[in-house]
mmCIF file of C-alpha atoms in Angstrom:
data_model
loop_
_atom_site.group_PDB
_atom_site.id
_atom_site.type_symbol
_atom_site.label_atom_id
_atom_site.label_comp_id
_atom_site.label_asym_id
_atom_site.label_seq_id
_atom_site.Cartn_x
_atom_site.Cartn_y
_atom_site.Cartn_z
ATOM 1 C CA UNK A 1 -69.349 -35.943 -13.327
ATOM 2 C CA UNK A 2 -69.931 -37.979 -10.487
ATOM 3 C CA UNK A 3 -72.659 -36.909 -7.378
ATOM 4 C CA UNK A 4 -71.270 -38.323 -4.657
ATOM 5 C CA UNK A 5 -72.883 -38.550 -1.274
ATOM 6 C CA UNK A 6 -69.652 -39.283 0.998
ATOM 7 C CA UNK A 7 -66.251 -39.073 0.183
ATOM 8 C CA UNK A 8 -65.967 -42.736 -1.223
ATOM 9 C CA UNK A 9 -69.496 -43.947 -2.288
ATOM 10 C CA UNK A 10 -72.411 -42.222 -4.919
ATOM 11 C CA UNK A 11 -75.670 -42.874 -4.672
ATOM 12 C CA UNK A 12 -77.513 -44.397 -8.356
ATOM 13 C CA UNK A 13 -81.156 -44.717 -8.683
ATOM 14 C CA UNK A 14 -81.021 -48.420 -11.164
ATOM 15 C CA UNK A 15 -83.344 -48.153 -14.284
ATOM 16 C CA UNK A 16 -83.429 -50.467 -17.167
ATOM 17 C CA UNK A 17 -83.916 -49.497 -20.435
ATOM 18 C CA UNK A 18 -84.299 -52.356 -23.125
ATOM 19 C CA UNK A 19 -82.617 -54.728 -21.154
ATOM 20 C CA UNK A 20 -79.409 -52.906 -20.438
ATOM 21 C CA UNK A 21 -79.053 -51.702 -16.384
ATOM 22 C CA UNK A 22 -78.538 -47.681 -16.576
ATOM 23 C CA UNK A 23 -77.445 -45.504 -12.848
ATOM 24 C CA UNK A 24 -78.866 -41.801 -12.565
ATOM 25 C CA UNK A 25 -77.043 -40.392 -9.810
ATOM 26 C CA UNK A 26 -79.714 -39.959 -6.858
ATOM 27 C CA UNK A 27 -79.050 -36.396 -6.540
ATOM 28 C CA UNK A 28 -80.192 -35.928 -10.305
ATOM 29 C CA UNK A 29 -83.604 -37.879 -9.381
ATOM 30 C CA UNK A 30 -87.139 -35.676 -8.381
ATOM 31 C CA UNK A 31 -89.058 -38.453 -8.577
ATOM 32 C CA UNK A 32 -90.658 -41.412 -10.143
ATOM 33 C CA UNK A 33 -94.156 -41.707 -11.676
ATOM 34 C CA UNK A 34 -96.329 -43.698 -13.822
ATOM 35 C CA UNK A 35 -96.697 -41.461 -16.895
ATOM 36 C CA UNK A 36 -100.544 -40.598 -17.560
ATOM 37 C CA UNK A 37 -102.371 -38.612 -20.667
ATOM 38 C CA UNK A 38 -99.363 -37.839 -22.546
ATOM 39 C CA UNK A 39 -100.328 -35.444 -25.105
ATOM 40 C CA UNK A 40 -98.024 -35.806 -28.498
ATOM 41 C CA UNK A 41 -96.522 -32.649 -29.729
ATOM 42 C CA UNK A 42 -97.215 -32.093 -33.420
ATOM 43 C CA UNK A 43 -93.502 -32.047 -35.479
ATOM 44 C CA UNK A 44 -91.160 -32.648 -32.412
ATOM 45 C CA UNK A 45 -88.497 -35.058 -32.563
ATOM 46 C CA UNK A 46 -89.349 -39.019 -32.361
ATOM 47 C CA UNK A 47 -87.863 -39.087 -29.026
ATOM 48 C CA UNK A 48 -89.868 -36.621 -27.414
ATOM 49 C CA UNK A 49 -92.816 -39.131 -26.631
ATOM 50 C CA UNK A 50 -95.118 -35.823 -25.325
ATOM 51 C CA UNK A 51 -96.140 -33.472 -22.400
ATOM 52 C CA UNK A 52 -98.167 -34.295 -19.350
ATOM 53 C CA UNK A 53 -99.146 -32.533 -15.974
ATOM 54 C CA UNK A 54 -97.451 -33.348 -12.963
ATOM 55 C CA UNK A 55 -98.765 -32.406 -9.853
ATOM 56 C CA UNK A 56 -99.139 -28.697 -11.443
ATOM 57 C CA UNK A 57 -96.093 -28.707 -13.603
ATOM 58 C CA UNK A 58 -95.819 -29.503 -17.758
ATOM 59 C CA UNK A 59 -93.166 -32.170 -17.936
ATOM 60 C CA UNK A 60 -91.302 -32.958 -21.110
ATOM 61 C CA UNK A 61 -91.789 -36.653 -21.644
ATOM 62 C CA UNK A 62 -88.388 -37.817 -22.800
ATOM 63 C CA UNK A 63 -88.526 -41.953 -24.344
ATOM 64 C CA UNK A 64 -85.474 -43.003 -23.543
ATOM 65 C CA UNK A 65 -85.146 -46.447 -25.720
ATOM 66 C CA UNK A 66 -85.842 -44.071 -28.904
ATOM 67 C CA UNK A 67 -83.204 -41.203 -27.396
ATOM 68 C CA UNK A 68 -80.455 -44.551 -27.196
ATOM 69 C CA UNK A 69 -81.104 -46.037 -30.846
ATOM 70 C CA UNK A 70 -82.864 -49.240 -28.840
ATOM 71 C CA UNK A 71 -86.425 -48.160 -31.220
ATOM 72 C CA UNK A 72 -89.661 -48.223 -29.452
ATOM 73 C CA UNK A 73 -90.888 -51.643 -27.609
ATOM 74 C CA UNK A 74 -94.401 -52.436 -29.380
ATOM 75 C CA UNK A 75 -95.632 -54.620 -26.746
ATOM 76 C CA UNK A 76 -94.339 -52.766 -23.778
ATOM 77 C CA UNK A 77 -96.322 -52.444 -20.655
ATOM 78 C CA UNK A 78 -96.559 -48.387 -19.669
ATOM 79 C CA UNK A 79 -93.518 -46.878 -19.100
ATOM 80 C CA UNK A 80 -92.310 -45.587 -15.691
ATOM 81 C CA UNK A 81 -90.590 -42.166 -15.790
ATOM 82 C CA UNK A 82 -87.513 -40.709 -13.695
ATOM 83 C CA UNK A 83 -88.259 -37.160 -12.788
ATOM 84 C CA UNK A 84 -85.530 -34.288 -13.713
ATOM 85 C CA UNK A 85 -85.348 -30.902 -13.421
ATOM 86 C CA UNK A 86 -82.625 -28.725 -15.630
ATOM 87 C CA UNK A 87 -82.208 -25.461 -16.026
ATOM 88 C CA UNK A 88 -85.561 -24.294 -14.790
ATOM 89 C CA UNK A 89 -87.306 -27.228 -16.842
ATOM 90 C CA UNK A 90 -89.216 -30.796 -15.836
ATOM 91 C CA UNK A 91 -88.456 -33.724 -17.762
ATOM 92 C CA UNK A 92 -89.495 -37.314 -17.501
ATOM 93 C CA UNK A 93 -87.397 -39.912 -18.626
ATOM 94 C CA UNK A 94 -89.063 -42.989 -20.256
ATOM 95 C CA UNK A 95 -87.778 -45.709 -18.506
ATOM 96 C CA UNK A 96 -88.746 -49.869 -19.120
ATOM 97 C CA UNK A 97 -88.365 -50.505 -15.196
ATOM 98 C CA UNK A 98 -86.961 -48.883 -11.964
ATOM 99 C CA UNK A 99 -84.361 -50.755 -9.865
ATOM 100 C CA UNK A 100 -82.978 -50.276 -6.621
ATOM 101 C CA UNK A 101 -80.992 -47.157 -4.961
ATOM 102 C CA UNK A 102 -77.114 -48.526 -5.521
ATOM 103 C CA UNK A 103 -74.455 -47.477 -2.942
ATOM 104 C CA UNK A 104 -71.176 -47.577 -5.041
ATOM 105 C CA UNK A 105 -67.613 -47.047 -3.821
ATOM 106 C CA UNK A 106 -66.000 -44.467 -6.465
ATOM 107 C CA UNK A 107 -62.910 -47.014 -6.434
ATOM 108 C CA UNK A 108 -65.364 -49.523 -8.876
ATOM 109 C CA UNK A 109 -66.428 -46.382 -11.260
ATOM 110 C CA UNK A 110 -64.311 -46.818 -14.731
ATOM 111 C CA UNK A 111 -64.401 -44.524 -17.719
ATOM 112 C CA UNK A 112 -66.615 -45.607 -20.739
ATOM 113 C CA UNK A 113 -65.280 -48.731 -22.022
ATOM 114 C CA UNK A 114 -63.784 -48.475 -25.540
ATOM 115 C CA UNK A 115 -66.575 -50.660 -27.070
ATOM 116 C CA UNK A 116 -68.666 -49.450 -25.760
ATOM 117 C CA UNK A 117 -72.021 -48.335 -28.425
ATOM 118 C CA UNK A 118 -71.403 -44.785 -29.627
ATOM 119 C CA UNK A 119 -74.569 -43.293 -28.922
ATOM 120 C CA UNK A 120 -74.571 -44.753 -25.358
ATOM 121 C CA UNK A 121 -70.968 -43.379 -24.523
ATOM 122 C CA UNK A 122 -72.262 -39.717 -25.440
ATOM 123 C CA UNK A 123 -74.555 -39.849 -22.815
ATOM 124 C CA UNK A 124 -72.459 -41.615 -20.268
ATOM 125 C CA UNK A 125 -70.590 -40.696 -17.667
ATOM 126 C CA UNK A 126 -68.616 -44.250 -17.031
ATOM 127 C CA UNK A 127 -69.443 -47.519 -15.777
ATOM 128 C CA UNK A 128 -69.654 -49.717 -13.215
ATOM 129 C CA UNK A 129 -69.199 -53.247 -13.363
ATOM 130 C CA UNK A 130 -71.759 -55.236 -11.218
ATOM 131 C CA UNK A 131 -71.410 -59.295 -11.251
ATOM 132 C CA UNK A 132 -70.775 -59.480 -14.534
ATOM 133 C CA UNK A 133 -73.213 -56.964 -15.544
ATOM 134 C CA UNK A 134 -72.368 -53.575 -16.750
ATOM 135 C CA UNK A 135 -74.248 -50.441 -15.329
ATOM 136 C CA UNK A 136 -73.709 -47.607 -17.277
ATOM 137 C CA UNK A 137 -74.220 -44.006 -15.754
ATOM 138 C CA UNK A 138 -76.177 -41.531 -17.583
ATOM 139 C CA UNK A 139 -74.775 -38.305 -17.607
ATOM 140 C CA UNK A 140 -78.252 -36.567 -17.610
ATOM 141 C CA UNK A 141 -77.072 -33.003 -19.161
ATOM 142 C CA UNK A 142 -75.929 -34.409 -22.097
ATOM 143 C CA UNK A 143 -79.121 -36.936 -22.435
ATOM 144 C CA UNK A 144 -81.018 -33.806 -22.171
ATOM 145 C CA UNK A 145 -79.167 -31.992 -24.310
ATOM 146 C CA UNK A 146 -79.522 -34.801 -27.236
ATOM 147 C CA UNK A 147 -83.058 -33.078 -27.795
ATOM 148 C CA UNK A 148 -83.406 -33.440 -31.466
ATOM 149 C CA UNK A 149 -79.717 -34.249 -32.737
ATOM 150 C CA UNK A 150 -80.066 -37.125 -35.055
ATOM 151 C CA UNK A 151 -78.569 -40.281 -33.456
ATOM 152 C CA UNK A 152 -76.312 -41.877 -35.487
ATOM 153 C CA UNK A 153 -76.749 -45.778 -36.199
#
């Protein structure tokens, strides 16, 4: 599940996300935007935090601590969103922070870890491990297609 951009090395856009480093793969990335006017949408799922316009286009805001089991952060500063598109569709993805752009060799990606959480390895695509810091790699089909399962605790 890996974009690569060369034969040896991807290309990760860095988020954090309640503390924990995450990689998108760049390829996966539109853009990234301060969220603004989200408008809540009456009876969907707690981890759809709302709609907004973007430049012309409705965008599915996605929060991303809820959609991992981290719970919201109360005295968060406003989010920053990753930009997706899937299947026709805009998302954003709730993010705490953006990072850097990552050049990883595919030699240092490893397969989920056997510990690690549940909910976080059904929405990973493996790992890298970054001095002594773990970067896990969303796999952003199946964090969009999470959209109102019930996460398990």
């Amino acid at each position: 599940m890996q974009q690569t951009t060369s034969d040896d090395v991807t290309e990760y856009v860095t988020v954090l996300i309640g503390g924990q480093l995450f990689g998108l793969p760049i390829s996966r990335v539109q853009d990234v935007f301060m969220p603004d006017r989200l408008t809540r949408v009456p009876l969907a799922h707690p981890d759809i935090a709302g709609v907004l316009n973007l430049r012309g286009r409705i965008v599915t805001a996605i929060d991303m601590r809820v959609r991992l089991g981290l719970g919201r952060d109360k005295d968060a500063k406003p989010a920053m969103a990753v930009g997706i598109e899937s299947r026709g569709e805009s998302y954003g993805l709730l993010i705490d922070s953006v990072g850097e752009v990552l050049k990883l060799a595919n030699d240092s990606f490893e397969q989920n870890p056997i510990n690690l959480d549940p909910r976080w390895s059904r929405v990973s695509a493996g790992v890298h491990r970054l001095d002594g810091q773990l970067m896990v790699i969303l796999d952003v089909d199946s964090v969009l297609a999470m959209g109102g399962e019930q996460m398990a605790a």
